[in-house]
Short mmCIF file of N, CA, C and O and ligand atoms in Angstrom, two decimals:
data_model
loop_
_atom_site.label_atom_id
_atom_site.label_comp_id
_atom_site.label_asym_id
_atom_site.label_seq_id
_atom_site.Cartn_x
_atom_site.Cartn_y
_atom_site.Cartn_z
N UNK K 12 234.10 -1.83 197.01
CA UNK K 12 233.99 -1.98 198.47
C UNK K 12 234.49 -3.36 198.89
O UNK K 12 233.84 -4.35 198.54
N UNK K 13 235.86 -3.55 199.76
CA UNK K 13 236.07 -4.91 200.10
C UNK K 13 234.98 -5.87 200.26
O UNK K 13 234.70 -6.83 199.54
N UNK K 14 234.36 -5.40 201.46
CA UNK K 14 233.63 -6.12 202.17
C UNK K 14 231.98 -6.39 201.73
O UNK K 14 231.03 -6.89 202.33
N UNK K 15 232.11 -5.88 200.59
CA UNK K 15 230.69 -6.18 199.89
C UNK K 15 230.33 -7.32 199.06
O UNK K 15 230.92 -7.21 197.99
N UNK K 16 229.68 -8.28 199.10
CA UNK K 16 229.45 -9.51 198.33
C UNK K 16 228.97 -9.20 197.37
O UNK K 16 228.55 -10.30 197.00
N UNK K 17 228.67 -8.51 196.61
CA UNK K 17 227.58 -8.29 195.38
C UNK K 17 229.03 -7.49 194.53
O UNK K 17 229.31 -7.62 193.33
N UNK K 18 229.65 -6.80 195.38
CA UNK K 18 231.22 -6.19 194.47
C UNK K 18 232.07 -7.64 194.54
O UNK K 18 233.02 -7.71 193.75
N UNK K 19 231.86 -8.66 195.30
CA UNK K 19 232.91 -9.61 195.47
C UNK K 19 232.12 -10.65 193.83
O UNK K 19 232.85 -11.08 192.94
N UNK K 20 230.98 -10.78 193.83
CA UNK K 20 230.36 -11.93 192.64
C UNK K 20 230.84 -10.80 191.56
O UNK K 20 231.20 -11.22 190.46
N UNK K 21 230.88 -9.31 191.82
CA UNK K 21 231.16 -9.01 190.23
C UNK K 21 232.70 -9.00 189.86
O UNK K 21 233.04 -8.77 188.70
N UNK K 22 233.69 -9.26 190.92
CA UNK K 22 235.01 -9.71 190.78
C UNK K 22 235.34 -10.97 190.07
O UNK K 22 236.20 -11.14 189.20
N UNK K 23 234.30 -12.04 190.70
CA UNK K 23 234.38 -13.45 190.41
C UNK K 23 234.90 -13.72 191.31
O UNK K 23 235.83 -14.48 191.03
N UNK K 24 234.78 -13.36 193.21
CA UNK K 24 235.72 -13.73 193.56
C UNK K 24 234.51 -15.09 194.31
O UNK K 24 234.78 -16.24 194.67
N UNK K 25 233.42 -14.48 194.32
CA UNK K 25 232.29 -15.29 194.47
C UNK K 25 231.83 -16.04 193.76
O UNK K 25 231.65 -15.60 192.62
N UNK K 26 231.48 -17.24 193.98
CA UNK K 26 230.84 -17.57 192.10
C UNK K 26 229.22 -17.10 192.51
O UNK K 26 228.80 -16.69 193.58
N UNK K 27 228.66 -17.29 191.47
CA UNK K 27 227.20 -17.13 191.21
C UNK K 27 226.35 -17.54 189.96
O UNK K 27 227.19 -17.98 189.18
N UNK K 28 225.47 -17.60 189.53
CA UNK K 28 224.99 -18.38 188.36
C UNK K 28 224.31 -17.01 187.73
O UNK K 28 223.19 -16.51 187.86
N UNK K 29 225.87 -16.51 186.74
CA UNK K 29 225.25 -15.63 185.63
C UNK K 29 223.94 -15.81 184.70
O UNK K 29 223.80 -16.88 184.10
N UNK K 30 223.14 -14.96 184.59
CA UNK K 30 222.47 -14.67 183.44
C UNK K 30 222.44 -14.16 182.71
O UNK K 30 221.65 -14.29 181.77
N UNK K 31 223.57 -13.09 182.86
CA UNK K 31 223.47 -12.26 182.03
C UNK K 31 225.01 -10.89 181.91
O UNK K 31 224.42 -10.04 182.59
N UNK K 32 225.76 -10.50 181.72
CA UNK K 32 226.83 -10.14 182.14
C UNK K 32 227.11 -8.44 180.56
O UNK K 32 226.85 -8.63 179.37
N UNK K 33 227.58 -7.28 181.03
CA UNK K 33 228.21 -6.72 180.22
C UNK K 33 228.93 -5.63 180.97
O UNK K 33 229.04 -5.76 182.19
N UNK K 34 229.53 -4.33 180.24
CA UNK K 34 230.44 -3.87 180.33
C UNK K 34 229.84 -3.02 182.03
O UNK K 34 230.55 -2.77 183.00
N UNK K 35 228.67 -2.82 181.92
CA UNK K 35 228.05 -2.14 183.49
C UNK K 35 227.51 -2.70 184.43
O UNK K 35 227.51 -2.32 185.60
N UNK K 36 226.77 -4.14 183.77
CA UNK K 36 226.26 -4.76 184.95
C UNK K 36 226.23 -5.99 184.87
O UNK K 36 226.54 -6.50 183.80
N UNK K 37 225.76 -7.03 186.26
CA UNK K 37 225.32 -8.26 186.18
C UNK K 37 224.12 -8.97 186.93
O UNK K 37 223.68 -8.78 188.07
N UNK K 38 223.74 -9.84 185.97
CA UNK K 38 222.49 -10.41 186.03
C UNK K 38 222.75 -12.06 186.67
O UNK K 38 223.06 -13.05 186.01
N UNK K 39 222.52 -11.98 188.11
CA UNK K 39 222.60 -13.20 188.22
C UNK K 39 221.46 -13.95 189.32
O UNK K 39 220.82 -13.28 190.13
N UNK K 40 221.32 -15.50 189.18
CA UNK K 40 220.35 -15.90 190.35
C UNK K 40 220.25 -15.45 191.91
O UNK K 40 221.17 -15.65 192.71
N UNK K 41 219.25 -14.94 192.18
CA UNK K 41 219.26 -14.77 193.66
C UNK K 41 219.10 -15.92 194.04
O UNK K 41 218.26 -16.56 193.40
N UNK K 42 219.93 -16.76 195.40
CA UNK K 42 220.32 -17.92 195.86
C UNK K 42 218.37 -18.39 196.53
O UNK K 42 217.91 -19.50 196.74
N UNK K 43 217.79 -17.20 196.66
CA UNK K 43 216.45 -17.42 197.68
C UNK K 43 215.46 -18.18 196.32
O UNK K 43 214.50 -18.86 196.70
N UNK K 44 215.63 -18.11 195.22
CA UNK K 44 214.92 -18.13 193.99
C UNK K 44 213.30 -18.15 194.75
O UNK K 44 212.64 -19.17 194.94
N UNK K 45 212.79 -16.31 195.22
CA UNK K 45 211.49 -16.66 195.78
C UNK K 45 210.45 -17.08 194.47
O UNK K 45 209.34 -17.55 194.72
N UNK K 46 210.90 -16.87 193.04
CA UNK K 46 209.60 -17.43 192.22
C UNK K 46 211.23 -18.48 191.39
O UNK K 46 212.35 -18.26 191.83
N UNK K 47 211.05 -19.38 190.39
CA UNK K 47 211.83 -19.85 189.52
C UNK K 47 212.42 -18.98 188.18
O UNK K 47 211.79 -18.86 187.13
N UNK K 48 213.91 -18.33 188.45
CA UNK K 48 214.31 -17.00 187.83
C UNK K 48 215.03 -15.96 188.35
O UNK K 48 215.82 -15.15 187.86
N UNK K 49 214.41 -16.22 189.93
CA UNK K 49 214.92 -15.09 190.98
C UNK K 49 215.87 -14.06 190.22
O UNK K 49 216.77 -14.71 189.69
N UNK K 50 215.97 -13.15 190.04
CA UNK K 50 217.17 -12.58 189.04
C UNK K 50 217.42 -11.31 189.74
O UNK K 50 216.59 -10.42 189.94
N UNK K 51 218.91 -11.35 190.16
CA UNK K 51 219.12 -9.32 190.50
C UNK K 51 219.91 -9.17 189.91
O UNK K 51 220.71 -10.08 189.70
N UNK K 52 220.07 -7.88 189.35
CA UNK K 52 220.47 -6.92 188.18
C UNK K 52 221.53 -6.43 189.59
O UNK K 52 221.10 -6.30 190.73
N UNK K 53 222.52 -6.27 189.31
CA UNK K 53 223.35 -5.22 190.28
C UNK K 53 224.58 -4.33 188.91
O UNK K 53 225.01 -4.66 187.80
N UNK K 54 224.73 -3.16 189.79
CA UNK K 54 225.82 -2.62 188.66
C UNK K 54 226.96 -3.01 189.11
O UNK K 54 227.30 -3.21 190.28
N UNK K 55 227.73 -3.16 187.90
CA UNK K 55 229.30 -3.48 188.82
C UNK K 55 229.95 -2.48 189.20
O UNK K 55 231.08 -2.68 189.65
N UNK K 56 229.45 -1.18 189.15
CA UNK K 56 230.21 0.05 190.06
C UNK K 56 229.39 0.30 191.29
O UNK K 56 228.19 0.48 191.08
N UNK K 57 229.89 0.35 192.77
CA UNK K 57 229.35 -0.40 194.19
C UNK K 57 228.82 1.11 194.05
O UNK K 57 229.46 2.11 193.73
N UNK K 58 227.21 0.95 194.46
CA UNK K 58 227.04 2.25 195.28
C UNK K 58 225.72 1.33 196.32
O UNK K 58 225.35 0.18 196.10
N UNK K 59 225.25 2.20 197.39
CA UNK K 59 224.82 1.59 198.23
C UNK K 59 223.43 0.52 198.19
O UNK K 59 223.20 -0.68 198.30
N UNK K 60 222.35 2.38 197.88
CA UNK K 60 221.21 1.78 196.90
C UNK K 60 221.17 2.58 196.29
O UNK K 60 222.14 3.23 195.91
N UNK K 61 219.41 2.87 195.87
CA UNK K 61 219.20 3.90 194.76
C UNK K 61 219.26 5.22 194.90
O UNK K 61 219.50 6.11 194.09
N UNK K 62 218.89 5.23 196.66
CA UNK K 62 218.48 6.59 197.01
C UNK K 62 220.32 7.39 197.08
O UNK K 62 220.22 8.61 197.24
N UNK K 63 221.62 6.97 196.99
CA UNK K 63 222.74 7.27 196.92
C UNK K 63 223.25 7.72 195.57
O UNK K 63 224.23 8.41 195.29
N UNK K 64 222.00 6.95 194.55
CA UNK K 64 222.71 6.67 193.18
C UNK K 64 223.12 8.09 192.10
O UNK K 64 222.58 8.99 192.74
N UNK K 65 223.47 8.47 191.41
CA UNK K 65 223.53 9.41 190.64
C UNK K 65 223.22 9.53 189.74
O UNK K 65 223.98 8.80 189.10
N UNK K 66 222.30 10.16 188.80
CA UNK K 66 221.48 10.07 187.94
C UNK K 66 221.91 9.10 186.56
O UNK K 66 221.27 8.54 185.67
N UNK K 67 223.28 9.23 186.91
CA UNK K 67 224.16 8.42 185.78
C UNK K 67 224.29 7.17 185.96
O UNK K 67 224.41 6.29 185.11
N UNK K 68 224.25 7.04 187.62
CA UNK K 68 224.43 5.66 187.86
C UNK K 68 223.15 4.36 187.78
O UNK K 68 222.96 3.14 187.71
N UNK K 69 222.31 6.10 187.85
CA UNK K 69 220.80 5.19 187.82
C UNK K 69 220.65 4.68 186.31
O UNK K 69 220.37 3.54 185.94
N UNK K 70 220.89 5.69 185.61
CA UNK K 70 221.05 5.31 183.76
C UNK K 70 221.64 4.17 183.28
O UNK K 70 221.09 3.43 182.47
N UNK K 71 222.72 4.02 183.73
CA UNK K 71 223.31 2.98 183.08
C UNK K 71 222.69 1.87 183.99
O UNK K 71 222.20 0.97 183.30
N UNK K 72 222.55 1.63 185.53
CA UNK K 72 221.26 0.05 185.83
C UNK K 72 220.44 0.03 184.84
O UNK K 72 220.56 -0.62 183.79
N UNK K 73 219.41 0.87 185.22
CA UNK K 73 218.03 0.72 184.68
C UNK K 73 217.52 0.84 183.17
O UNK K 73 216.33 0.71 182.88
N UNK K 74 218.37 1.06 182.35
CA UNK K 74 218.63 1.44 180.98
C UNK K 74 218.31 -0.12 180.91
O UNK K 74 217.28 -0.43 180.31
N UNK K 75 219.26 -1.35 181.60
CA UNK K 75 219.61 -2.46 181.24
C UNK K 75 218.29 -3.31 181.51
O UNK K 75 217.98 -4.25 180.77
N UNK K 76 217.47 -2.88 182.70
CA UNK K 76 216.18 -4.33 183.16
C UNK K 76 215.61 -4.19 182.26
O UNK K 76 215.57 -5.37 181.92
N UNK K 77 214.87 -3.48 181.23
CA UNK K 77 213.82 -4.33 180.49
C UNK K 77 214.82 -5.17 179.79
O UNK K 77 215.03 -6.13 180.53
N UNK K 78 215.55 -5.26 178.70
CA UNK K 78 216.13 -6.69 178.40
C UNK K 78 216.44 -7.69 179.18
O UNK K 78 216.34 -8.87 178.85
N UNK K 79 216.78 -7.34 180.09
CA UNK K 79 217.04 -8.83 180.93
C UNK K 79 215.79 -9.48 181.34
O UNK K 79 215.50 -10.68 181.39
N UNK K 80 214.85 -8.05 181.75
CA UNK K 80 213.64 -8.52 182.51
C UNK K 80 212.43 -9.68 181.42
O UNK K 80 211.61 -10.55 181.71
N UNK K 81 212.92 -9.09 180.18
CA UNK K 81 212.27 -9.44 179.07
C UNK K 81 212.80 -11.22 178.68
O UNK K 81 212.03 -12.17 178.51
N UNK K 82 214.33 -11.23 178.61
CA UNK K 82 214.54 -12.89 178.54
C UNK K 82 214.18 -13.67 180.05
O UNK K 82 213.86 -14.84 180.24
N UNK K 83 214.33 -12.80 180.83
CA UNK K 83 213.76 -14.10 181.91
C UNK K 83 212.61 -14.25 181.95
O UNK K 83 212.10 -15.28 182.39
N UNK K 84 212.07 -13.44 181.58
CA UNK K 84 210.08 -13.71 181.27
C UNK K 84 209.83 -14.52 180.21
O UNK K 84 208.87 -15.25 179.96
N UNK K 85 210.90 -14.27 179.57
CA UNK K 85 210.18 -15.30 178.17
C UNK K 85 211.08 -16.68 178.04
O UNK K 85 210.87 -17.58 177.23
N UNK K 86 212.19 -16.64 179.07
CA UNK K 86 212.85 -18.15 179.35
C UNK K 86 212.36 -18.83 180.36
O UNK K 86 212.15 -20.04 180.23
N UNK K 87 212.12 -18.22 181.42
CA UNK K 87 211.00 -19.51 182.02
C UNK K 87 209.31 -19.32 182.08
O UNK K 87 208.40 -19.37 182.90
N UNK K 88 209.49 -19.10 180.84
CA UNK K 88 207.39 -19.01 180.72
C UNK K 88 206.72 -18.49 181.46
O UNK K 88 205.51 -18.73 181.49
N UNK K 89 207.50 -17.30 182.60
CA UNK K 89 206.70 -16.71 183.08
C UNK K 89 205.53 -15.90 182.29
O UNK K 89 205.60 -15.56 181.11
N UNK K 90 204.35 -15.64 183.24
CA UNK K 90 203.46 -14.87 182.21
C UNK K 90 203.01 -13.39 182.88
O UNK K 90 202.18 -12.61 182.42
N UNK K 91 203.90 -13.23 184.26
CA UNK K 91 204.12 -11.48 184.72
C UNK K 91 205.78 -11.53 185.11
O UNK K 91 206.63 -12.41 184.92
N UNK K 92 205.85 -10.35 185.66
CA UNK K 92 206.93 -10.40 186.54
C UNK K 92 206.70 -9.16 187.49
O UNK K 92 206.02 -8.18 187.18
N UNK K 93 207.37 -9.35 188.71
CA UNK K 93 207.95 -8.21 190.06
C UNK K 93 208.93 -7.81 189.95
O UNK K 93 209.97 -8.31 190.37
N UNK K 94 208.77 -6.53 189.17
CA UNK K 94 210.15 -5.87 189.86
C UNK K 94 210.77 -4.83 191.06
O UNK K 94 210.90 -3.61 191.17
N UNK K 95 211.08 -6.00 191.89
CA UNK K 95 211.45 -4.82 192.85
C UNK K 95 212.77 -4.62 193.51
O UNK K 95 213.74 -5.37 193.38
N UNK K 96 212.72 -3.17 194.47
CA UNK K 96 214.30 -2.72 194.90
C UNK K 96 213.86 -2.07 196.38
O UNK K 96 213.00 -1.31 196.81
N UNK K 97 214.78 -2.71 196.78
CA UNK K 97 214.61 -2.37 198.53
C UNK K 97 215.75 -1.51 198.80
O UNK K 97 216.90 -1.87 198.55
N UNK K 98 215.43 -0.30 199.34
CA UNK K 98 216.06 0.69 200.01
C UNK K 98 216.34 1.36 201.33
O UNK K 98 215.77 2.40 201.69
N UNK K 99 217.58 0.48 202.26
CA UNK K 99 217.61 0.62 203.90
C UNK K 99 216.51 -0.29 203.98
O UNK K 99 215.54 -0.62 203.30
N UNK K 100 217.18 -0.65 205.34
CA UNK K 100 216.81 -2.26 206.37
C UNK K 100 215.55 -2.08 206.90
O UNK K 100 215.03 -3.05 207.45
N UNK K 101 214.88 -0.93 206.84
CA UNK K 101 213.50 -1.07 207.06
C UNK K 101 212.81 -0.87 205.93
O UNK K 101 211.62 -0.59 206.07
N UNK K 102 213.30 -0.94 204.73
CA UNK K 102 212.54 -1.36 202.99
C UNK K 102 212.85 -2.62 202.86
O UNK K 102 212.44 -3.14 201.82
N UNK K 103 213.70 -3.54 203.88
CA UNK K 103 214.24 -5.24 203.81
C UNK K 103 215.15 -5.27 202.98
O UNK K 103 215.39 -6.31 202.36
N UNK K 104 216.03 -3.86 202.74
CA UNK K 104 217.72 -3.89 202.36
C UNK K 104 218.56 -5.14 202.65
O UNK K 104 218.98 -4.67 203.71
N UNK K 105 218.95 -5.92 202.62
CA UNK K 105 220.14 -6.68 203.39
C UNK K 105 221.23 -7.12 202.50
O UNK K 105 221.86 -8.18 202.60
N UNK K 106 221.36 -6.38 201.78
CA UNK K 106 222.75 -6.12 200.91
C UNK K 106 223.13 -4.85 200.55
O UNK K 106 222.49 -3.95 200.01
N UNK K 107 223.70 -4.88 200.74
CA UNK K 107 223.69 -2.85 200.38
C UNK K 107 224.89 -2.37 199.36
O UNK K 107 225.82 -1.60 199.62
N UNK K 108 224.62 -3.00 198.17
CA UNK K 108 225.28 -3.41 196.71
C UNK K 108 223.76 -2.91 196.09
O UNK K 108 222.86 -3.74 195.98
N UNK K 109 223.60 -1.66 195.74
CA UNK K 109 222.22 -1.68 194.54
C UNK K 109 222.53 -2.81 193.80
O UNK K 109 223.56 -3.23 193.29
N UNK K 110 221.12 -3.27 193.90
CA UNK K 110 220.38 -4.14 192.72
C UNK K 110 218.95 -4.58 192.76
O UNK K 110 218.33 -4.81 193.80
N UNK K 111 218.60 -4.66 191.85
CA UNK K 111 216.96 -4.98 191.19
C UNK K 111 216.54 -6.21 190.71
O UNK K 111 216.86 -6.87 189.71
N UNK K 112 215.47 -6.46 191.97
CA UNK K 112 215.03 -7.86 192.07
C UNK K 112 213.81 -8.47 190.37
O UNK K 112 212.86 -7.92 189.82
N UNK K 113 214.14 -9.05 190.26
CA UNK K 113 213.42 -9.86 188.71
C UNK K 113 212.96 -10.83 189.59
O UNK K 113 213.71 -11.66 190.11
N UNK K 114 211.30 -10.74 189.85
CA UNK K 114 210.64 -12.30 190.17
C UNK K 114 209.85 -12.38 189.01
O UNK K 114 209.19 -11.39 188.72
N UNK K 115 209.79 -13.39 188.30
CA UNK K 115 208.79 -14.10 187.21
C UNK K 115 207.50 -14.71 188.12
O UNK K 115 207.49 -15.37 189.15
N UNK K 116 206.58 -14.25 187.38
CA UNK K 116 205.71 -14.85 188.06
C UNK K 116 204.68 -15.49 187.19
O UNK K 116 204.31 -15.21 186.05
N UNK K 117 204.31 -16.46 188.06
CA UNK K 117 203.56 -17.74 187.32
C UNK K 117 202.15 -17.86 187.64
O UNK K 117 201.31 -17.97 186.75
N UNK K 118 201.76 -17.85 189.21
CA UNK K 118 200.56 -18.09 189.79
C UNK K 118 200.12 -17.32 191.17
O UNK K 118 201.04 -16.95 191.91
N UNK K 119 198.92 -17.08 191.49
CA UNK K 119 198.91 -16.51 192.65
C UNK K 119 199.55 -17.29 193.40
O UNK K 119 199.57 -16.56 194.39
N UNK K 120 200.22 -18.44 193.79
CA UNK K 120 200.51 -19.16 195.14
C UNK K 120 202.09 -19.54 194.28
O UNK K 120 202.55 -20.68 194.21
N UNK K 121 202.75 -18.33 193.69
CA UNK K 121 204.12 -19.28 193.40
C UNK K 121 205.29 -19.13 194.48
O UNK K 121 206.24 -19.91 194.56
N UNK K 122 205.08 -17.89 195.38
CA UNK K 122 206.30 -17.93 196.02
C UNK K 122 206.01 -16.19 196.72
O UNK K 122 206.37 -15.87 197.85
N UNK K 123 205.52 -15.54 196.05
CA UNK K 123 205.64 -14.15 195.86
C UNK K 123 204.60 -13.36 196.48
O UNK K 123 203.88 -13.08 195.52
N UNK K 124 203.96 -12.70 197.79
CA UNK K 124 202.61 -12.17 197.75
C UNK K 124 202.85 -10.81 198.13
O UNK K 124 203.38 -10.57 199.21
N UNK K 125 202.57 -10.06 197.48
CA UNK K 125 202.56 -8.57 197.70
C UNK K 125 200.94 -7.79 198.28
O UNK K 125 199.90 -7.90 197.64
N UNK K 126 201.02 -7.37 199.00
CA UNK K 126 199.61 -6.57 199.20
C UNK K 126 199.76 -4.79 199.45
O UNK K 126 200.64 -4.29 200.15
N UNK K 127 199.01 -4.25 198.92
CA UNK K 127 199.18 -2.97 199.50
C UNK K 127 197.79 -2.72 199.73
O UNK K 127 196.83 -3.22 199.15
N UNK K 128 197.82 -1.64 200.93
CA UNK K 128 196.90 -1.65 202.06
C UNK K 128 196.66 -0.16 201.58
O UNK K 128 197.45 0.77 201.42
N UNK K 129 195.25 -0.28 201.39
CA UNK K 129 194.61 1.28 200.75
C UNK K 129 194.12 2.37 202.32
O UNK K 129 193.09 2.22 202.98
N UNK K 130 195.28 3.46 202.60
CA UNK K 130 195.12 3.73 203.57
C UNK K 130 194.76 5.43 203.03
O UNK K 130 195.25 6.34 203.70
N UNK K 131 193.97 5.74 201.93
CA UNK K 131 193.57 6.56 201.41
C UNK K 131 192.61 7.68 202.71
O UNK K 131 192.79 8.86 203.03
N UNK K 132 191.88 6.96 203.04
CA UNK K 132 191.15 7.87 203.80
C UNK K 132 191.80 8.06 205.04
O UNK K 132 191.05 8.44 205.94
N UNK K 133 192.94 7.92 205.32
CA UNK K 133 194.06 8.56 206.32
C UNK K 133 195.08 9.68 206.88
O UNK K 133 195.63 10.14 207.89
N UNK K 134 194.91 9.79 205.29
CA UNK K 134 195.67 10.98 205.08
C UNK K 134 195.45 12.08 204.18
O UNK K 134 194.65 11.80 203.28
N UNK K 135 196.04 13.58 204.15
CA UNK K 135 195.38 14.46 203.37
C UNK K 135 196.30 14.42 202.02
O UNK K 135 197.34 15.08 202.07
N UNK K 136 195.99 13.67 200.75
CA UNK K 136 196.98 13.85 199.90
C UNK K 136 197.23 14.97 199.61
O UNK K 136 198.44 15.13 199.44
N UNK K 137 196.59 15.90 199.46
CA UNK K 137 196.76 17.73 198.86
C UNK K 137 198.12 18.17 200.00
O UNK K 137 199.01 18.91 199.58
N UNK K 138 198.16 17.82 200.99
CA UNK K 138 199.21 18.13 202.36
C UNK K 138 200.43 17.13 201.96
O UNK K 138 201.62 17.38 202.10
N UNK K 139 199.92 16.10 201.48
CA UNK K 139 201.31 14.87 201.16
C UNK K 139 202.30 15.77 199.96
O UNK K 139 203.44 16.25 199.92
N UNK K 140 201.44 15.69 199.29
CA UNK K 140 201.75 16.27 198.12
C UNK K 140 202.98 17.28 198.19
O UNK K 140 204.19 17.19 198.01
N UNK K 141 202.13 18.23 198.52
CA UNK K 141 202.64 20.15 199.16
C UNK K 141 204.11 19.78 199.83
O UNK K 141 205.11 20.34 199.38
N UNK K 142 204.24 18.66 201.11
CA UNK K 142 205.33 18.42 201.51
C UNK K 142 206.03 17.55 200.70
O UNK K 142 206.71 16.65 201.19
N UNK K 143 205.95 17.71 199.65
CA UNK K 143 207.12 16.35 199.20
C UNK K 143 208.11 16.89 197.83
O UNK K 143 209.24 16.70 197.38
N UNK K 144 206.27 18.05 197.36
CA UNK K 144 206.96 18.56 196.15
C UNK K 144 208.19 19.44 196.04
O UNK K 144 208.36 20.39 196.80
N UNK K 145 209.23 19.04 194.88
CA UNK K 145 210.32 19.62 194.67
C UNK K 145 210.51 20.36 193.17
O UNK K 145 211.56 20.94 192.90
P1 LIG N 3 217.58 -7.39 199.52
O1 LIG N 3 216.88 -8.03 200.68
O2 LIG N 3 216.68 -6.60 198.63
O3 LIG N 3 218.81 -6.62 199.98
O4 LIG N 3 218.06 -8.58 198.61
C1 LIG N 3 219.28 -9.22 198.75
C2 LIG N 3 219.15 -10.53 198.02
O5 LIG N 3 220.45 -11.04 197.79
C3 LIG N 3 218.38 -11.60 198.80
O6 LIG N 3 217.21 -11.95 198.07
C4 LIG N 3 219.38 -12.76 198.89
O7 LIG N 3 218.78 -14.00 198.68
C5 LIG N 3 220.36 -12.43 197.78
N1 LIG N 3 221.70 -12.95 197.97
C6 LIG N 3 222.51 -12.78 199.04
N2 LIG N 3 223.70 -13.37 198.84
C7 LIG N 3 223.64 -13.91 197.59
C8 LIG N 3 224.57 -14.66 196.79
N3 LIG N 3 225.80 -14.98 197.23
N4 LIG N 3 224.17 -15.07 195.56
C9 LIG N 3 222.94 -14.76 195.12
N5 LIG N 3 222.03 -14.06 195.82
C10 LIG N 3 222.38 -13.64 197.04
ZN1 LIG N 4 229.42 -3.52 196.27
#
């Protein structure tokens, strides 16, 4: 995709600070570094996100994060990590180059706060369910 920056760093037409590089994908710093590590995995064949991806395309990403996910955890002493992937601008998409966020994490107050909101007694899961199953 011309106009895609995440196809432009896997050209080199961008620079970026590799971590990690092979024949399908690359591992490099996210510029925001929200914990120390910031790391996204992108494939170097452009597809949008995941929900576009093809089962093949998903194989060959995700085949690859636990090793990577595994040296950046154990190169900067992290002692968890976040992995996450945002899908469309209301999941906080703003690249639309799949790739998979690597935060290392160190402390409750390093950079990173996730909460999920237990909205269990809201809804009928047996009905969630029924509509979703395929
Ligand atoms: P998302 O919001 O999930 O689409 O994540 C996109 C990420 O790409 C953000 O965390 C940005 O900080 C990061 N980003 C954007 N441009 C660059 C760049 N040139 N080099 C490294 N990271 C980038
Ligand atoms: Zn791209």
């Amino acid at each position: 995709m011309n106009d895609c920056i995440f196809c432009k760093i896997v050209a080199g037409e961008i620079p970026s600070y590799k971590v990690y590089e092979d024949y399908d994908v690359l591992a490099f710093l996210d510029i925001t570094q929200t914990t120390p590590g910031h790391t996204l995995v992108v494939p170097k064949e452009h597809s949008k996100n995941v929900l576009a991806m093809t089962e093949e395309q998903a194989k060959t990403l995700f085949a690859k994060v636990p090793a990577i996910a595994r040296a950046v955890k154990e190169k900067t002493g992290a002692t968890g990590m976040n992995i996450l992937q945002n899908n469309e601008e209301i999941a906080g998409q703003t690249v639309f180059h799949t790739h998979v966020h690597l935060i290392p994490r160190y402390d409750t107050a390093d950079g990173l706060k996730i909460e999920f909101t237990n909205n269990m007694d809201k809804f009928d899961l047996a009905e969630l369910a029924e509509k979703i199953r395929f």
